[in-house]
GROMACS .gro file of C-alpha atoms in nm:
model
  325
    1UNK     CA    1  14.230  15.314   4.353
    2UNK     CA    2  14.248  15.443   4.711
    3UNK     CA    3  13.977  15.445   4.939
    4UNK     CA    4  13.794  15.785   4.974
    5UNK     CA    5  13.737  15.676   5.359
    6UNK     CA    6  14.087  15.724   5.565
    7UNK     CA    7  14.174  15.442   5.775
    8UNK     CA    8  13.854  15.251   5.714
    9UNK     CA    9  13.819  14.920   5.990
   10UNK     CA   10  13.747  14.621   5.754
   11UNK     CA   11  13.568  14.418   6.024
   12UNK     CA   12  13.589  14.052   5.978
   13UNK     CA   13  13.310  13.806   6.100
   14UNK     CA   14  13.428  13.604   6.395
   15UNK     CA   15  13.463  13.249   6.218
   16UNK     CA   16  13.274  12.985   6.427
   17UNK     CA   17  13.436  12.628   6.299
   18UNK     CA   18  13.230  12.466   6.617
   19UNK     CA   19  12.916  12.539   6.430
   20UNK     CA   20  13.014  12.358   6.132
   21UNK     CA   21  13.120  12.067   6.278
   22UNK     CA   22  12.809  12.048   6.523
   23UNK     CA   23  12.613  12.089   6.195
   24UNK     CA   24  12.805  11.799   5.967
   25UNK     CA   25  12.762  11.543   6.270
   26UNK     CA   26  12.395  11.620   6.335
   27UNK     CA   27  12.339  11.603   5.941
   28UNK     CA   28  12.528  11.245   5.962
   29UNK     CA   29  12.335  11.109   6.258
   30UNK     CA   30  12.014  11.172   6.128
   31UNK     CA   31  12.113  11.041   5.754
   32UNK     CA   32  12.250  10.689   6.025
   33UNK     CA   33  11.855  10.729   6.170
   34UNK     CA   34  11.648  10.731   5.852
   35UNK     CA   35  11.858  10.521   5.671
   36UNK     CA   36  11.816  10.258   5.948
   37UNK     CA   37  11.419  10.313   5.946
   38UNK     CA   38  11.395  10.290   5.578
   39UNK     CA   39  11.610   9.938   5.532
   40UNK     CA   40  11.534   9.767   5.841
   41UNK     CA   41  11.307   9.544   5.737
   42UNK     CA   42  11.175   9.450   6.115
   43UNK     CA   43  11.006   9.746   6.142
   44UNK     CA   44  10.694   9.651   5.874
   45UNK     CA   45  10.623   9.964   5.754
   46UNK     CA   46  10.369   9.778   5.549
   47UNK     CA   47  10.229   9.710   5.830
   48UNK     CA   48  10.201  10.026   6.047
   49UNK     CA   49  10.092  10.210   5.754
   50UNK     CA   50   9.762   9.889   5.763
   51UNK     CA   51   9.653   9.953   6.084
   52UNK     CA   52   9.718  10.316   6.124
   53UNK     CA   53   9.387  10.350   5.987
   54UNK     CA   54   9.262  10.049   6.115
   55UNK     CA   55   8.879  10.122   6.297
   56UNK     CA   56   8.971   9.990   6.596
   57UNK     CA   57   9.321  10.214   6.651
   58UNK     CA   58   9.086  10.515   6.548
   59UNK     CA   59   8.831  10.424   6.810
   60UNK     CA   60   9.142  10.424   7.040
   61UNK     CA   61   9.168  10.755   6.968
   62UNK     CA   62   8.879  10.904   7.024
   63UNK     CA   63   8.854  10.761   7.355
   64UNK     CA   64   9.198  10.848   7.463
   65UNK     CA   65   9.128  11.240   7.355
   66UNK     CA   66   8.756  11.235   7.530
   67UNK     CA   67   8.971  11.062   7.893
   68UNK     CA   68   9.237  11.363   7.833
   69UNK     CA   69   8.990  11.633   7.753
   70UNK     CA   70   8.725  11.504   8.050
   71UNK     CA   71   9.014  11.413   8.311
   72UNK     CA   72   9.200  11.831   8.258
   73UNK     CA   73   8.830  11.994   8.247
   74UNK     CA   74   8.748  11.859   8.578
   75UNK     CA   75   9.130  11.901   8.730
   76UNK     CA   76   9.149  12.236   8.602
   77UNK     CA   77   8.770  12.337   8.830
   78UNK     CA   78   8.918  12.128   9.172
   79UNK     CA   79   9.268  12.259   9.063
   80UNK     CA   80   9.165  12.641   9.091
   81UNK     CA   81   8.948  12.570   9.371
   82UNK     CA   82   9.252  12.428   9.583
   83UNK     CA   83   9.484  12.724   9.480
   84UNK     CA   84   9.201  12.974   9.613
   85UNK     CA   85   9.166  12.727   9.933
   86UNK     CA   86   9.566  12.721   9.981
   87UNK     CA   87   9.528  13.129   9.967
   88UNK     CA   88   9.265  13.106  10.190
   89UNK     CA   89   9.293  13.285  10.553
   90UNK     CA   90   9.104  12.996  10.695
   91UNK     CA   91   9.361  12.720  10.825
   92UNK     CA   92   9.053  12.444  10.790
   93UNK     CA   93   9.071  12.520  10.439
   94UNK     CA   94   9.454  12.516  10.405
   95UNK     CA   95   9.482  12.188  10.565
   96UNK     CA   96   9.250  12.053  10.401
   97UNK     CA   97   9.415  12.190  10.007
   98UNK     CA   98   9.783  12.081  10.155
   99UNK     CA   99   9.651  11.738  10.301
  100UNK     CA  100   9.496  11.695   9.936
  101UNK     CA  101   9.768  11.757   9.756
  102UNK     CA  102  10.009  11.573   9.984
  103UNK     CA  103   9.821  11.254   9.945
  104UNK     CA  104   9.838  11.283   9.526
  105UNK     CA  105  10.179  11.409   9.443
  106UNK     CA  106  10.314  11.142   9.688
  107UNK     CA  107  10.133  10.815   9.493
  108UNK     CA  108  10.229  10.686   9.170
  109UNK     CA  109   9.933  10.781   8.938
  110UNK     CA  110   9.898  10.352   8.864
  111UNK     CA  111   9.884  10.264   9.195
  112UNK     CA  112   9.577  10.569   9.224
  113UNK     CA  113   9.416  10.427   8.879
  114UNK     CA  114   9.462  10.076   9.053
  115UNK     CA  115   9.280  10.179   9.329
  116UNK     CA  116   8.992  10.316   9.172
  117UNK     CA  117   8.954  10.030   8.974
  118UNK     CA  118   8.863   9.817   9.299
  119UNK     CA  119   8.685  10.116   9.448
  120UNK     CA  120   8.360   9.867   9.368
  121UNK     CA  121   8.537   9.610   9.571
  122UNK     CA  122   8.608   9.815   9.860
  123UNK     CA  123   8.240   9.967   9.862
  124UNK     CA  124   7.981   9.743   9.718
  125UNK     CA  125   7.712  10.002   9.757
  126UNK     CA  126   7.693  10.371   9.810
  127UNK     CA  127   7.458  10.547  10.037
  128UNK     CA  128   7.345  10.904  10.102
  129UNK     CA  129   7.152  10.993  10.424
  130UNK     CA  130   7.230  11.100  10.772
  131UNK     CA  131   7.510  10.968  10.959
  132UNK     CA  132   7.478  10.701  11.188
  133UNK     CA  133   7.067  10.726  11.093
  134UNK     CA  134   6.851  10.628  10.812
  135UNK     CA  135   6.968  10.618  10.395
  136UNK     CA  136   6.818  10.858  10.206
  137UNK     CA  137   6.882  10.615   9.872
  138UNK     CA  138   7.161  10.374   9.769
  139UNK     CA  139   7.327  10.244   9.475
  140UNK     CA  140   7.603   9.977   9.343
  141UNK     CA  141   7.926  10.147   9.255
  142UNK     CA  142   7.966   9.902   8.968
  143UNK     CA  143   7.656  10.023   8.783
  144UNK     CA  144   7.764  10.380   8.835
  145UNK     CA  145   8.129  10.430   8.855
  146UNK     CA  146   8.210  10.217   8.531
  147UNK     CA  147   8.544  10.122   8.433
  148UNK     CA  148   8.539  10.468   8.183
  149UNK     CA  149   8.445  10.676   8.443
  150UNK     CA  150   8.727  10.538   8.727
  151UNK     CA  151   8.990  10.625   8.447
  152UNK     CA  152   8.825  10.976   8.436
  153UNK     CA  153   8.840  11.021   8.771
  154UNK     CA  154   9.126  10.879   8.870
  155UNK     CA  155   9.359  11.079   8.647
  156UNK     CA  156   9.140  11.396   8.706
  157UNK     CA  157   9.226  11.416   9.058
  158UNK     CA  158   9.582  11.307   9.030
  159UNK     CA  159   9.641  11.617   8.776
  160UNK     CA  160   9.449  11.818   8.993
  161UNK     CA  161   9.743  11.800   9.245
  162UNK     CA  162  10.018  11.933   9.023
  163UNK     CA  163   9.783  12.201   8.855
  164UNK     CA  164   9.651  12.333   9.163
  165UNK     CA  165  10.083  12.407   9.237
  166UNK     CA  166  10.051  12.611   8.902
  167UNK     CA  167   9.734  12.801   8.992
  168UNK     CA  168   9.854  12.924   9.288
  169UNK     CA  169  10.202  13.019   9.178
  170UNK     CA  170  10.047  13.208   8.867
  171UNK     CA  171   9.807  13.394   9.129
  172UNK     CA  172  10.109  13.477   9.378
  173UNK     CA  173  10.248  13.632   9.047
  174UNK     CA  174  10.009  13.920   9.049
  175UNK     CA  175  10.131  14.232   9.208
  176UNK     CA  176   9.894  14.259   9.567
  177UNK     CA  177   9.837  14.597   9.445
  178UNK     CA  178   9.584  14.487   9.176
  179UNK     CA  179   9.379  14.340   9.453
  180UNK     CA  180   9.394  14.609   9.702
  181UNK     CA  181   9.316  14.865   9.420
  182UNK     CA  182   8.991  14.649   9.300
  183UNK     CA  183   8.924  14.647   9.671
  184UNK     CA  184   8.944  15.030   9.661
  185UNK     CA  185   8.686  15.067   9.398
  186UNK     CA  186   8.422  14.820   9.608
  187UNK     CA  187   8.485  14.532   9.404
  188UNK     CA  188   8.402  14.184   9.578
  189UNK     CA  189   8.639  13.911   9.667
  190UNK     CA  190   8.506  13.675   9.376
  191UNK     CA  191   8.454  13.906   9.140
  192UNK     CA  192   8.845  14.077   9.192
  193UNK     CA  193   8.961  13.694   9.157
  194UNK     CA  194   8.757  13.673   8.800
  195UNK     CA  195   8.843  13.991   8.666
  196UNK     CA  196   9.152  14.135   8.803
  197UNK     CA  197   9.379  13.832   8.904
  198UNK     CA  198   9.280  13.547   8.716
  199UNK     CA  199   9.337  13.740   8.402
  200UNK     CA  200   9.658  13.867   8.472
  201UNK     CA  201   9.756  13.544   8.664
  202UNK     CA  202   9.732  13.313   8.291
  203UNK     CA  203  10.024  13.445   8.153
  204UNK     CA  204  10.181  13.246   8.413
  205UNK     CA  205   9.950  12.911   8.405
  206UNK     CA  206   9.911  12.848   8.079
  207UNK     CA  207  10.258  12.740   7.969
  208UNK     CA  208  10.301  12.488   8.260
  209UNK     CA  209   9.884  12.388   8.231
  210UNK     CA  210   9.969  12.321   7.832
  211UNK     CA  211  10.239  12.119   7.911
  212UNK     CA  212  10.011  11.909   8.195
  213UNK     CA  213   9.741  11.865   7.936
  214UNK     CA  214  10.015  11.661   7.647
  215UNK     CA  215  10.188  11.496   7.966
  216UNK     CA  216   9.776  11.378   8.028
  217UNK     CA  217   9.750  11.242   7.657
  218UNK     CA  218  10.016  10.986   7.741
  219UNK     CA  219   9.893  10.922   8.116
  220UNK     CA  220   9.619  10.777   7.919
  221UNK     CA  221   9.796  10.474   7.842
  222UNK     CA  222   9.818  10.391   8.217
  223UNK     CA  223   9.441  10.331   8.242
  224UNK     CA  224   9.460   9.980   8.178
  225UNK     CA  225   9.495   9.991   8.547
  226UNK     CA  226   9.105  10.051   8.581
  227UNK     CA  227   9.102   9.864   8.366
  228UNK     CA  228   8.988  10.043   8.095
  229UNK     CA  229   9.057   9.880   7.713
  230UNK     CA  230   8.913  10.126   7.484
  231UNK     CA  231   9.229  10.370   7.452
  232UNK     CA  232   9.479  10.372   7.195
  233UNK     CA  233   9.767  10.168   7.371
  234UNK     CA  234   9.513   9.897   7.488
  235UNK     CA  235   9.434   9.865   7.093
  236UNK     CA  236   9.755   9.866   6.974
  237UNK     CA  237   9.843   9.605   7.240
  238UNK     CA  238   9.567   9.362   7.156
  239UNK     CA  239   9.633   9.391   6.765
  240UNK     CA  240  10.014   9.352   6.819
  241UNK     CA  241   9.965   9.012   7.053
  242UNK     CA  242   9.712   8.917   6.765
  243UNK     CA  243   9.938   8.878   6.449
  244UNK     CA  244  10.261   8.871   6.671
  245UNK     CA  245  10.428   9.162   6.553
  246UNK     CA  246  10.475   9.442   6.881
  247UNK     CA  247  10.690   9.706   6.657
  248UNK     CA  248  10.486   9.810   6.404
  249UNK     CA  249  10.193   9.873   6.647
  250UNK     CA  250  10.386  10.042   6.852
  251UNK     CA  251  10.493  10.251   6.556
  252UNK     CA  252  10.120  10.314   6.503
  253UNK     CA  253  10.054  10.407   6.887
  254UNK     CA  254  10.330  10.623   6.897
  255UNK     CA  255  10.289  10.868   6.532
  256UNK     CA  256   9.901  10.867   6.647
  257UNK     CA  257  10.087  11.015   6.980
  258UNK     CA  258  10.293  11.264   6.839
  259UNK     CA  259  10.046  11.374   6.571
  260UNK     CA  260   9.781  11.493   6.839
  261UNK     CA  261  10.091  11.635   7.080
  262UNK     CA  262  10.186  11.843   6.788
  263UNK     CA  263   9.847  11.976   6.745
  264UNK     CA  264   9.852  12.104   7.080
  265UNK     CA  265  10.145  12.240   7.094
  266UNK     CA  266  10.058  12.441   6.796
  267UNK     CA  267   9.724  12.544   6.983
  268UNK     CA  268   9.933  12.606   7.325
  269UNK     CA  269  10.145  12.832   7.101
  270UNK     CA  270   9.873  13.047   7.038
  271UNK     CA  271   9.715  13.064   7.402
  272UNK     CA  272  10.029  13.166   7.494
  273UNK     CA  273  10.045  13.444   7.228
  274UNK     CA  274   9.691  13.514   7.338
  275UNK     CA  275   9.750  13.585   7.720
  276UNK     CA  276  10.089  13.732   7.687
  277UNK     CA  277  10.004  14.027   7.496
  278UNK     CA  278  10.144  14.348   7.657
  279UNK     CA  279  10.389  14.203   7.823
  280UNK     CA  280  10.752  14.177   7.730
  281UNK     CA  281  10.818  13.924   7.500
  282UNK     CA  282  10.461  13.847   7.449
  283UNK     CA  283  10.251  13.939   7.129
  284UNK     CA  284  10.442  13.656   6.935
  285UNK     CA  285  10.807  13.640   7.119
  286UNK     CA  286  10.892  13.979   6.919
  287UNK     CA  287  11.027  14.206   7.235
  288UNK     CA  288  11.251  14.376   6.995
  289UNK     CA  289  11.333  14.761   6.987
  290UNK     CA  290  11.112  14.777   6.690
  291UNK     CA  291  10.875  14.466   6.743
  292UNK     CA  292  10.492  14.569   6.885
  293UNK     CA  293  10.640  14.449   7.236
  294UNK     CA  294  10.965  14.677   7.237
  295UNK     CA  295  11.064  15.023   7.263
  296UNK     CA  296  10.985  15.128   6.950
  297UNK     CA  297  10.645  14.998   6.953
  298UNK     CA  298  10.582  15.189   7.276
  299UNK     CA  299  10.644  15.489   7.191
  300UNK     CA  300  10.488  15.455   6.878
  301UNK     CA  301  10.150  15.351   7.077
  302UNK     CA  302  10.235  15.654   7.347
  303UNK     CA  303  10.254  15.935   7.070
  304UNK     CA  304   9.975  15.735   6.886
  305UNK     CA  305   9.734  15.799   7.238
  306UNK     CA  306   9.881  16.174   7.277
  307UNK     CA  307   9.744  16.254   6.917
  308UNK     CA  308   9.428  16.116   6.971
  309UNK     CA  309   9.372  16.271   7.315
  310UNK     CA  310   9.460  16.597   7.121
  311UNK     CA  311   9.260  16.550   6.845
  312UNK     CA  312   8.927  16.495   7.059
  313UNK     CA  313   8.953  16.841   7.196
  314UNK     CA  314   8.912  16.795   7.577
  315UNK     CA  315   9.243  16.978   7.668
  316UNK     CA  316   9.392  17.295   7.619
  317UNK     CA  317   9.713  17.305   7.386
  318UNK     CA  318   9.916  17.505   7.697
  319UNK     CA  319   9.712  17.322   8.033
  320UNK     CA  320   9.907  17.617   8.216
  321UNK     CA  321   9.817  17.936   8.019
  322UNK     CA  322   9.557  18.009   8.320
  323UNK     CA  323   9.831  18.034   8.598
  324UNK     CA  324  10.140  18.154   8.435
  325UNK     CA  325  10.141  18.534   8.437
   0.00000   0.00000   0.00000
């Protein structure tokens, strides 16, 4: 039978044998890995799976996800405070931001914890009252920085460093133009930063901040520094030199890690879809021709606005019927 179309191209797919074989040696590495966990007998799985629920790993827990959640609330304030201060037209204030974050980007984050921890040492008591004159009232840093809070505030203002970095490049994203036309229309400093910037600047913080806040889960483990034994590594460490077996808790430490990292990645995800809506490649990642961010959704939203300006009457169908003789 011949073929009705004359000189038809048969187009053949472009054979990729690389895929294949990237594909077969994954597939046989990972059969290697879970064979290995599943017949090594070293790793106890009896075990991890006894003191995954154990009370004392779950207590862990919940004090390691009330240091993270504490320690990014208060770096996120002092971090957007610093960005606004590095903006800042005053140089007191600029020093002051850069001479801040200098000091904390340049020291490990254990040797910062470690301080803290002997901040008690260093200054028995704390005083508030007029310099070089009378106290007003004092206290003993042991009975009010505690071990718990040192760890909070320790890691709070080490974050605070890098985050503040992040603020200030998400608000140097945002065209000047924004701010100079909110200045137009008599809007204040503050409230331009809240309503015009900020907003427009999280498309650009969020990713980096989410990232920040799962690197913080795990900085959480340093705060034995303080020290501080309440978190999840201290109490996998104490069980594991109790009954002499270090794998399986640190089996236990690490799937209670990744469980909580993947639930916020999954609620970074959707941040992310939150702020970048209207942008390209926002609204889900679809910045297709015909996705809601691509060029088909656009002019589908443009004729959509057209019709509805139409509809409502306020203009007439020829705007230059008046002047055209």
């Amino acid at each position: 039978m011949s073929d009705p179309v004359p000189n038809r191209i048969h187009a053949v797919p472009v054979r990729r044998p690389g895929r294949w074989v990237s594909a077969g040696v994954v597939l046989v590495l990972a059969a290697m890995f879970v064979h290995g966990l599943v017949t090594n007998a070293n790793y106890r799985w009896d075990v991890v799976w006894l003191y995954l629920r154990d009370t004392r790993v779950i207590q862990g827990v919940g004090w390691t996800l009330l240091l993270t959640f504490l320690s990014m609330l208060i770096a996120v304030i002092l971090a957007v405070t610093l960005a606004i201060m590095r903006r800042s037209d005053n140089p007191v204030l600029r020093g002051v931001a850069w001479f801040y974050i200098w000091v904390f980007r340049g020291t490990p984050v254990y040797t910062q914890l470690v301080f803290w921890g002997l901040l008690s040492v260093l200054y028995p008591r704390l005083s508030v009252g007029v310099p070089f004159g009378p106290e007003l009232f004092s206290f003993d840093t042991a009975d009010v920085i505690t071990a718990f809070y040192a760890a909070v505030l320790g890691l709070a203002l080490n974050e605070a460093a890098y985050l503040a970095e992040i603020v200030r490049a998400g608000l140097g994203s945002v065209d000047p133009g924004q701010a100079e036309a909110a200045k137009a229309l008599g809007m204040k400093d503050g409230l331009t930063l809240r309503r015009i910037v900020l907003p427009q600047a999280m498309r650009v913080i969020v990713p980096p901040t989410g990232n920040e806040t799962i690197s913080m889960l795990k900085t959480t483990s340093l705060v034995l520094a303080v020290p501080f034994t309440l978190d999840l590594t201290f109490a996998t460490d104490a069980i594991a030199n109790r009954i002499f077996l270090p794998i399986p808790l640190l089996l236990v430490a690490a799937i209670w890690y990744l469980a909580i990292t993947s639930v916020l990645m999954v609620g970074q995800h959707y941040v992310e879809q939150y702020y970048g809506r209207g942008t390209a490649g926002g609204g889900g990642g679809r910045g297709g021709r015909g996705g809601p961010g691509g060029r088909g959704g656009r002019r589908a939203r443009r004729l959509s606005r057209q019709a509805a300006i139409a509809g409502a009457g306020t203009t007439k169908d020829d705007p230059f019927l008046e002047v055209t003789p």
